[in-house]
PDB file of C-alpha atoms in Angstrom:
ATOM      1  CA  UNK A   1     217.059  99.808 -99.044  1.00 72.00           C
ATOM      2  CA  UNK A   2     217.817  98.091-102.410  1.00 73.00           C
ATOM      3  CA  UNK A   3     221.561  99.114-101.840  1.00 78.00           C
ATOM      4  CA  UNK A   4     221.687  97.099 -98.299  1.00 79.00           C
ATOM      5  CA  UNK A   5     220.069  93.669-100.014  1.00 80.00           C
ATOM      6  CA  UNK A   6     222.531  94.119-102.648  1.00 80.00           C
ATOM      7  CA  UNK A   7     225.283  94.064-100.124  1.00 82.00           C
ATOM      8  CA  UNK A   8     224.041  91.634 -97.743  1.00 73.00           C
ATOM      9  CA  UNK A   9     223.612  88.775-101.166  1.00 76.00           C
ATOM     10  CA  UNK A  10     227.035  90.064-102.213  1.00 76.00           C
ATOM     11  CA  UNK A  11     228.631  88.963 -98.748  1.00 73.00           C
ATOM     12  CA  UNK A  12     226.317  86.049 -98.188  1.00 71.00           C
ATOM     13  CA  UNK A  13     227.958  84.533-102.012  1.00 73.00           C
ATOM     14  CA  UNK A  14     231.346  85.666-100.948  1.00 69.00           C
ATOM     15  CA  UNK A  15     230.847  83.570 -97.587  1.00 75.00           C
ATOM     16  CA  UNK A  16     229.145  80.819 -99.422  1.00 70.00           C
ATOM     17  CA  UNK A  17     231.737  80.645-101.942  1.00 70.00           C
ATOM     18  CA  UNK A  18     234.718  80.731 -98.812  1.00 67.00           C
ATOM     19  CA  UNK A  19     233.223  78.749 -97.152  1.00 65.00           C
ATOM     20  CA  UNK A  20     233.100  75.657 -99.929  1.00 63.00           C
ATOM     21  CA  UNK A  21     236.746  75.280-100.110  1.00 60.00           C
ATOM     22  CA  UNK A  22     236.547  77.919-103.836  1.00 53.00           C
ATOM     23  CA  UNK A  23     240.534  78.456-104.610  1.00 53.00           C
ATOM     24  CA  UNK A  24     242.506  80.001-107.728  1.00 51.00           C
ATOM     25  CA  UNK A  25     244.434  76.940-109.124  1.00 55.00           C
ATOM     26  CA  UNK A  26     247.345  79.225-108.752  1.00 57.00           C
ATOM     27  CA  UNK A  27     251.059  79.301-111.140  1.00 66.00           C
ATOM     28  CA  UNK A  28     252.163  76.316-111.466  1.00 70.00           C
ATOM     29  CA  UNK A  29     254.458  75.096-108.458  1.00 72.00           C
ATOM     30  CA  UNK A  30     257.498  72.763-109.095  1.00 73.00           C
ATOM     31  CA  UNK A  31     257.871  69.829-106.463  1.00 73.00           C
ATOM     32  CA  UNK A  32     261.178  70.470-104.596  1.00 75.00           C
ATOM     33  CA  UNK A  33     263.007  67.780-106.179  1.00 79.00           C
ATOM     34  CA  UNK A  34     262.860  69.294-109.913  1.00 85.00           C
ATOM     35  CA  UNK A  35     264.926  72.273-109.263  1.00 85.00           C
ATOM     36  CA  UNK A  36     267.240  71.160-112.190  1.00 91.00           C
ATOM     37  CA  UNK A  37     265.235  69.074-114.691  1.00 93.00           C
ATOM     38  CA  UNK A  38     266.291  67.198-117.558  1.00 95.00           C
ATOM     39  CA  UNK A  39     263.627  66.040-119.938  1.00 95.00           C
ATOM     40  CA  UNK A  40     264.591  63.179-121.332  1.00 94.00           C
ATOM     41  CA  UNK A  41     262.806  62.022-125.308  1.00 94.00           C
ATOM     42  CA  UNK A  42     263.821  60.061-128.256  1.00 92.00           C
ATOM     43  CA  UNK A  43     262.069  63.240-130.151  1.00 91.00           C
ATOM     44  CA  UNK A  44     263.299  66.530-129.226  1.00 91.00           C
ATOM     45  CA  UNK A  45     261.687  68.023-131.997  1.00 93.00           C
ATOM     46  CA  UNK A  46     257.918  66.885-130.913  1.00 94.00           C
ATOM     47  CA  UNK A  47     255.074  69.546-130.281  1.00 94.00           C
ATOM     48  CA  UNK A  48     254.953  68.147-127.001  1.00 95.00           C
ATOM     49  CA  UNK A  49     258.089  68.256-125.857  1.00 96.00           C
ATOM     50  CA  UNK A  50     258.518  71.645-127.348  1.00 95.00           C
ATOM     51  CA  UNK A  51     256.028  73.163-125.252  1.00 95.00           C
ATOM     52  CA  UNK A  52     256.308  70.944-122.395  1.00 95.00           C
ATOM     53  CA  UNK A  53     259.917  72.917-122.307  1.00 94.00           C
ATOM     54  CA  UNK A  54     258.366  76.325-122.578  1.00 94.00           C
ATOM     55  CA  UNK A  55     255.977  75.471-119.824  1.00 92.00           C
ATOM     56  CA  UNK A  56     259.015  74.564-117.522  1.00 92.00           C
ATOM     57  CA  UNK A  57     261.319  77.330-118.048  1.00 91.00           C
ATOM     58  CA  UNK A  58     258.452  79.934-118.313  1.00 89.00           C
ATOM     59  CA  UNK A  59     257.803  78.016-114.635  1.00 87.00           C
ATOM     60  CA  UNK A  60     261.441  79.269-113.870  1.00 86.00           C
ATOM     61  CA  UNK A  61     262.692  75.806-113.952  1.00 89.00           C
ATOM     62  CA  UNK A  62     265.832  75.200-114.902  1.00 91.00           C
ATOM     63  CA  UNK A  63     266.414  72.966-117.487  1.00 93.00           C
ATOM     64  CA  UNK A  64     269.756  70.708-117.754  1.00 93.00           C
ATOM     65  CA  UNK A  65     271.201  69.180-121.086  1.00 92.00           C
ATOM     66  CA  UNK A  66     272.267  65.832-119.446  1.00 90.00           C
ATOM     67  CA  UNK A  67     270.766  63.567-116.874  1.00 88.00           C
ATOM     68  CA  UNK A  68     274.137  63.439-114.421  1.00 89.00           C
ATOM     69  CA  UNK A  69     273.347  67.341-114.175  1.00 89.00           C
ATOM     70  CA  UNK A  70     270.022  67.023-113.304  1.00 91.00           C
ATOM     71  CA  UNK A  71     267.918  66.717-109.783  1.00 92.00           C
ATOM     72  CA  UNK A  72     265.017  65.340-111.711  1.00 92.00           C
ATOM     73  CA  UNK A  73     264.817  63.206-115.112  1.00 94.00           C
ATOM     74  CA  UNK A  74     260.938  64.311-116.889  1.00 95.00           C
ATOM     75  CA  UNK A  75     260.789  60.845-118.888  1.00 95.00           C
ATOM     76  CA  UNK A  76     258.749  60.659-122.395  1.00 96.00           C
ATOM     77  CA  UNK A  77     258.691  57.125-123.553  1.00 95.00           C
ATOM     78  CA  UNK A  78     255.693  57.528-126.056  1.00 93.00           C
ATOM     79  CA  UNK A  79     254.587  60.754-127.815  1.00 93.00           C
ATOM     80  CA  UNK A  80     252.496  60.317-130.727  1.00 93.00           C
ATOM     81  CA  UNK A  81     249.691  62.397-132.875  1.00 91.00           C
ATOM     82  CA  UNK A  82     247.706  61.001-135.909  1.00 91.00           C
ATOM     83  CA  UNK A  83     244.351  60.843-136.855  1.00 89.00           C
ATOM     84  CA  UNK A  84     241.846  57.902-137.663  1.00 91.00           C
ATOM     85  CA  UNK A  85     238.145  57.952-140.011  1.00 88.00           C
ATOM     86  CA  UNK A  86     234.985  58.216-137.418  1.00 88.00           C
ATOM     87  CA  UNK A  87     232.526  58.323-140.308  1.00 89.00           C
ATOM     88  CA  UNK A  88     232.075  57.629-143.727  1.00 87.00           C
ATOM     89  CA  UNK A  89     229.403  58.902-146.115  1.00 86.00           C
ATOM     90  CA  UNK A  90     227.058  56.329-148.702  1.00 86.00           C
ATOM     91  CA  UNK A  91     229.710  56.292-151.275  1.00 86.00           C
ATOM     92  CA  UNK A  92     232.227  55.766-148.640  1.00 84.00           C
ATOM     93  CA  UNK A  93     234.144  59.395-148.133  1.00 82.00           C
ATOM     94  CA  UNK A  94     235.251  60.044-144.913  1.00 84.00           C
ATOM     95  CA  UNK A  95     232.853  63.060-143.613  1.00 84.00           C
ATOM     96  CA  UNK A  96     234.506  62.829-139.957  1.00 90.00           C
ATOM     97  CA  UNK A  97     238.111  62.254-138.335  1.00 87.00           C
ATOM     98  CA  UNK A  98     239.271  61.969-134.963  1.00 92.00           C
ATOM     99  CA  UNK A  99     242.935  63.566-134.009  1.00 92.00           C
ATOM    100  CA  UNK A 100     244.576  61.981-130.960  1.00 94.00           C
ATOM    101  CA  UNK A 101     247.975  62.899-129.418  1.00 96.00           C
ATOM    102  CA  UNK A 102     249.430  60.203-126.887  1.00 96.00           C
ATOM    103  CA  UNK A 103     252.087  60.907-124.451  1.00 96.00           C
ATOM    104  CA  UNK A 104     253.469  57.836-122.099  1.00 96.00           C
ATOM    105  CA  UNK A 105     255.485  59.732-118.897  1.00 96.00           C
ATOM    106  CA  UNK A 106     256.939  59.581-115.923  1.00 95.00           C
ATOM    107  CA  UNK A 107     259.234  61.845-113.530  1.00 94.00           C
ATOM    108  CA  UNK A 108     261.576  60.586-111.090  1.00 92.00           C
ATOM    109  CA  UNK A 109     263.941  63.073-108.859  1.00 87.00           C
ATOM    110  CA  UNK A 110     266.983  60.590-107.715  1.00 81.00           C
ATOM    111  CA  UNK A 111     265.863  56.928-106.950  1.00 83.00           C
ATOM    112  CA  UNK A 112     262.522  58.611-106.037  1.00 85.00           C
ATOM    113  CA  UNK A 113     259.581  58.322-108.525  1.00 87.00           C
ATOM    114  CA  UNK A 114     257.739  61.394-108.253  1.00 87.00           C
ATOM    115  CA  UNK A 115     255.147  60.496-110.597  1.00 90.00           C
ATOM    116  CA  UNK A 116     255.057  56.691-112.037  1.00 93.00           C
ATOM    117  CA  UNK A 117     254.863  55.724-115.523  1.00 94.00           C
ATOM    118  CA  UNK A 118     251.445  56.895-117.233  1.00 95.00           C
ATOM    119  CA  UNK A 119     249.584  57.399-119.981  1.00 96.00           C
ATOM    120  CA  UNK A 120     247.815  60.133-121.247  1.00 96.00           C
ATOM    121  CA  UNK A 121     245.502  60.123-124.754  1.00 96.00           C
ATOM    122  CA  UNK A 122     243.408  63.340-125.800  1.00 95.00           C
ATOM    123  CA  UNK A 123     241.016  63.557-129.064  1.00 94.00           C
ATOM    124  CA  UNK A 124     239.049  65.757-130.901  1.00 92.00           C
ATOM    125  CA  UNK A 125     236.885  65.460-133.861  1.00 89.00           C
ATOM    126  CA  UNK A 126     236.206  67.213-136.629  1.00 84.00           C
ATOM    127  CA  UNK A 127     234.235  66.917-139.951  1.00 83.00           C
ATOM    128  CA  UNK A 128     235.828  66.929-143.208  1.00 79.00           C
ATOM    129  CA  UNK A 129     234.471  68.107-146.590  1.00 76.00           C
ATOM    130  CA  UNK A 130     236.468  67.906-149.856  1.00 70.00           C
ATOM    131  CA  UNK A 131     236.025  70.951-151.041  1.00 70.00           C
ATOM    132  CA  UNK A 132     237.459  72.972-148.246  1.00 71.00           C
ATOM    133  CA  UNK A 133     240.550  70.759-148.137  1.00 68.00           C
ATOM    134  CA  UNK A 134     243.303  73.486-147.302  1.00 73.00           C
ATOM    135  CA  UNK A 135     240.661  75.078-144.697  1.00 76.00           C
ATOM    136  CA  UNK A 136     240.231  71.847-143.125  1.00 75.00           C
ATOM    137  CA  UNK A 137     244.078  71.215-142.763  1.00 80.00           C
ATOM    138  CA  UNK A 138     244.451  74.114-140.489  1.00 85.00           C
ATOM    139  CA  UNK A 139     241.385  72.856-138.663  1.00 86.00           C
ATOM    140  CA  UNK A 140     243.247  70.003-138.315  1.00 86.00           C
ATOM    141  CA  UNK A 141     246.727  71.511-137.208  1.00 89.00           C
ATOM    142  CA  UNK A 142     244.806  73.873-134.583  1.00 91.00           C
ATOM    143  CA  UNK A 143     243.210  71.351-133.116  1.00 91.00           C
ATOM    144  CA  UNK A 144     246.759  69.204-132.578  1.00 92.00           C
ATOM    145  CA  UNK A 145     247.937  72.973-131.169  1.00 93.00           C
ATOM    146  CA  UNK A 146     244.954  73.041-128.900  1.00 94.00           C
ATOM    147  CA  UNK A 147     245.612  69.017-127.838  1.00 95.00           C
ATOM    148  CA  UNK A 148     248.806  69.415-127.277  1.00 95.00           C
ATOM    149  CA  UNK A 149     248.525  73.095-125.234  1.00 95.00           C
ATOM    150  CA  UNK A 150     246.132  70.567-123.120  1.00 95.00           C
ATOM    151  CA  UNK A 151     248.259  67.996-122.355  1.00 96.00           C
ATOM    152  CA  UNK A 152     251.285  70.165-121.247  1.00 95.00           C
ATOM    153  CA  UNK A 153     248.353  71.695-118.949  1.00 94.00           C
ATOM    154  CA  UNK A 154     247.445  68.633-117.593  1.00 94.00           C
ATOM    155  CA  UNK A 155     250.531  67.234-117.129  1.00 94.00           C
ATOM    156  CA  UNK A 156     252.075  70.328-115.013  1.00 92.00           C
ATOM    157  CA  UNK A 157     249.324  70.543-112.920  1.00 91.00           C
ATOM    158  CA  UNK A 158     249.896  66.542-112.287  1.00 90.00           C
ATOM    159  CA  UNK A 159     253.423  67.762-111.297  1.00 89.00           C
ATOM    160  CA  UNK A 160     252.394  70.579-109.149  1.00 86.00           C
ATOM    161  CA  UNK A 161     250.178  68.358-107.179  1.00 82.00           C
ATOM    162  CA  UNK A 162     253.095  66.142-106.383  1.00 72.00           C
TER     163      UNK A 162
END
């Protein structure tokens, strides 16, 4: 008896859950157009771009070292990380900071924009205490690895949409 109920709310979640519209996101799925993809940046060197290149070729795209090569041109304008103070204590110590990472974008296969110019800022905070300064420099530099992990995230799935 138990064993039947058990079933019967098993199936009636796995219907409920079909029928909702529920799907795995999936590996990420390269519009037709970037077949051979250049990515151009002032700063090769950047975390972003970095990764944003592992995520690509791990992708199986295949990725060009000049633009006349290339079926699609993966355009960084902007990519910058730094942090700013949120807080200060009473005798005026920063006890909080705020890392950002800003990437300005855009992908175009040919004379057609597949994704338009955009902007893209993520932040995370953390608090700081002077006498854990070299623990809270690789808080710091994790939390960069983490934003920047994020944004090539977002950004592919933006591109897999397309």
């Amino acid at each position: 008896m138990f064993r039947r109920i058990k079933t019967a709310l098993l199936l009636a979640a796995l219907i409920a859950i079909g029928a909702c519209g529920f799907q795995l996101q999936g590996a990420f799925q390269a519009p037709a157009g970037m077949d051979r993809t250049y990515i151009a940046s002032d700063d090769r060197h950047s975390p972003f771009f970095r990764e944003f290149e592992k995520g690509l070729r791990a992708a199986g795209v295949e990725l060009v070292d000049s633009a006349v090569d290339a079926t699609a041109i993966f355009t960084i304008f902007f990519d910058v990380t730094s942090q700013r103070v949120l807080s200060v204590s009473a005798r005026n110590v920063p006890t909080e900071y705020e890392v950002y990472y800003t990437i300005t974008y855009s992908l175009d296969a040919g004379t057609t924009s597949l994704m338009p110019r955009q902007t893209l800022t993520l932040t995370r905070d953390y608090t700081y205490d002077s006498t854990l300064v070299l623990g809270k420099a690789r808080e710091e530099e994790l939390l960069r690895g983490a934003i920047v992990d994020d944004l090539v995230r977002i950004v592919m799935k933006q591109i897999s949409t397309q």
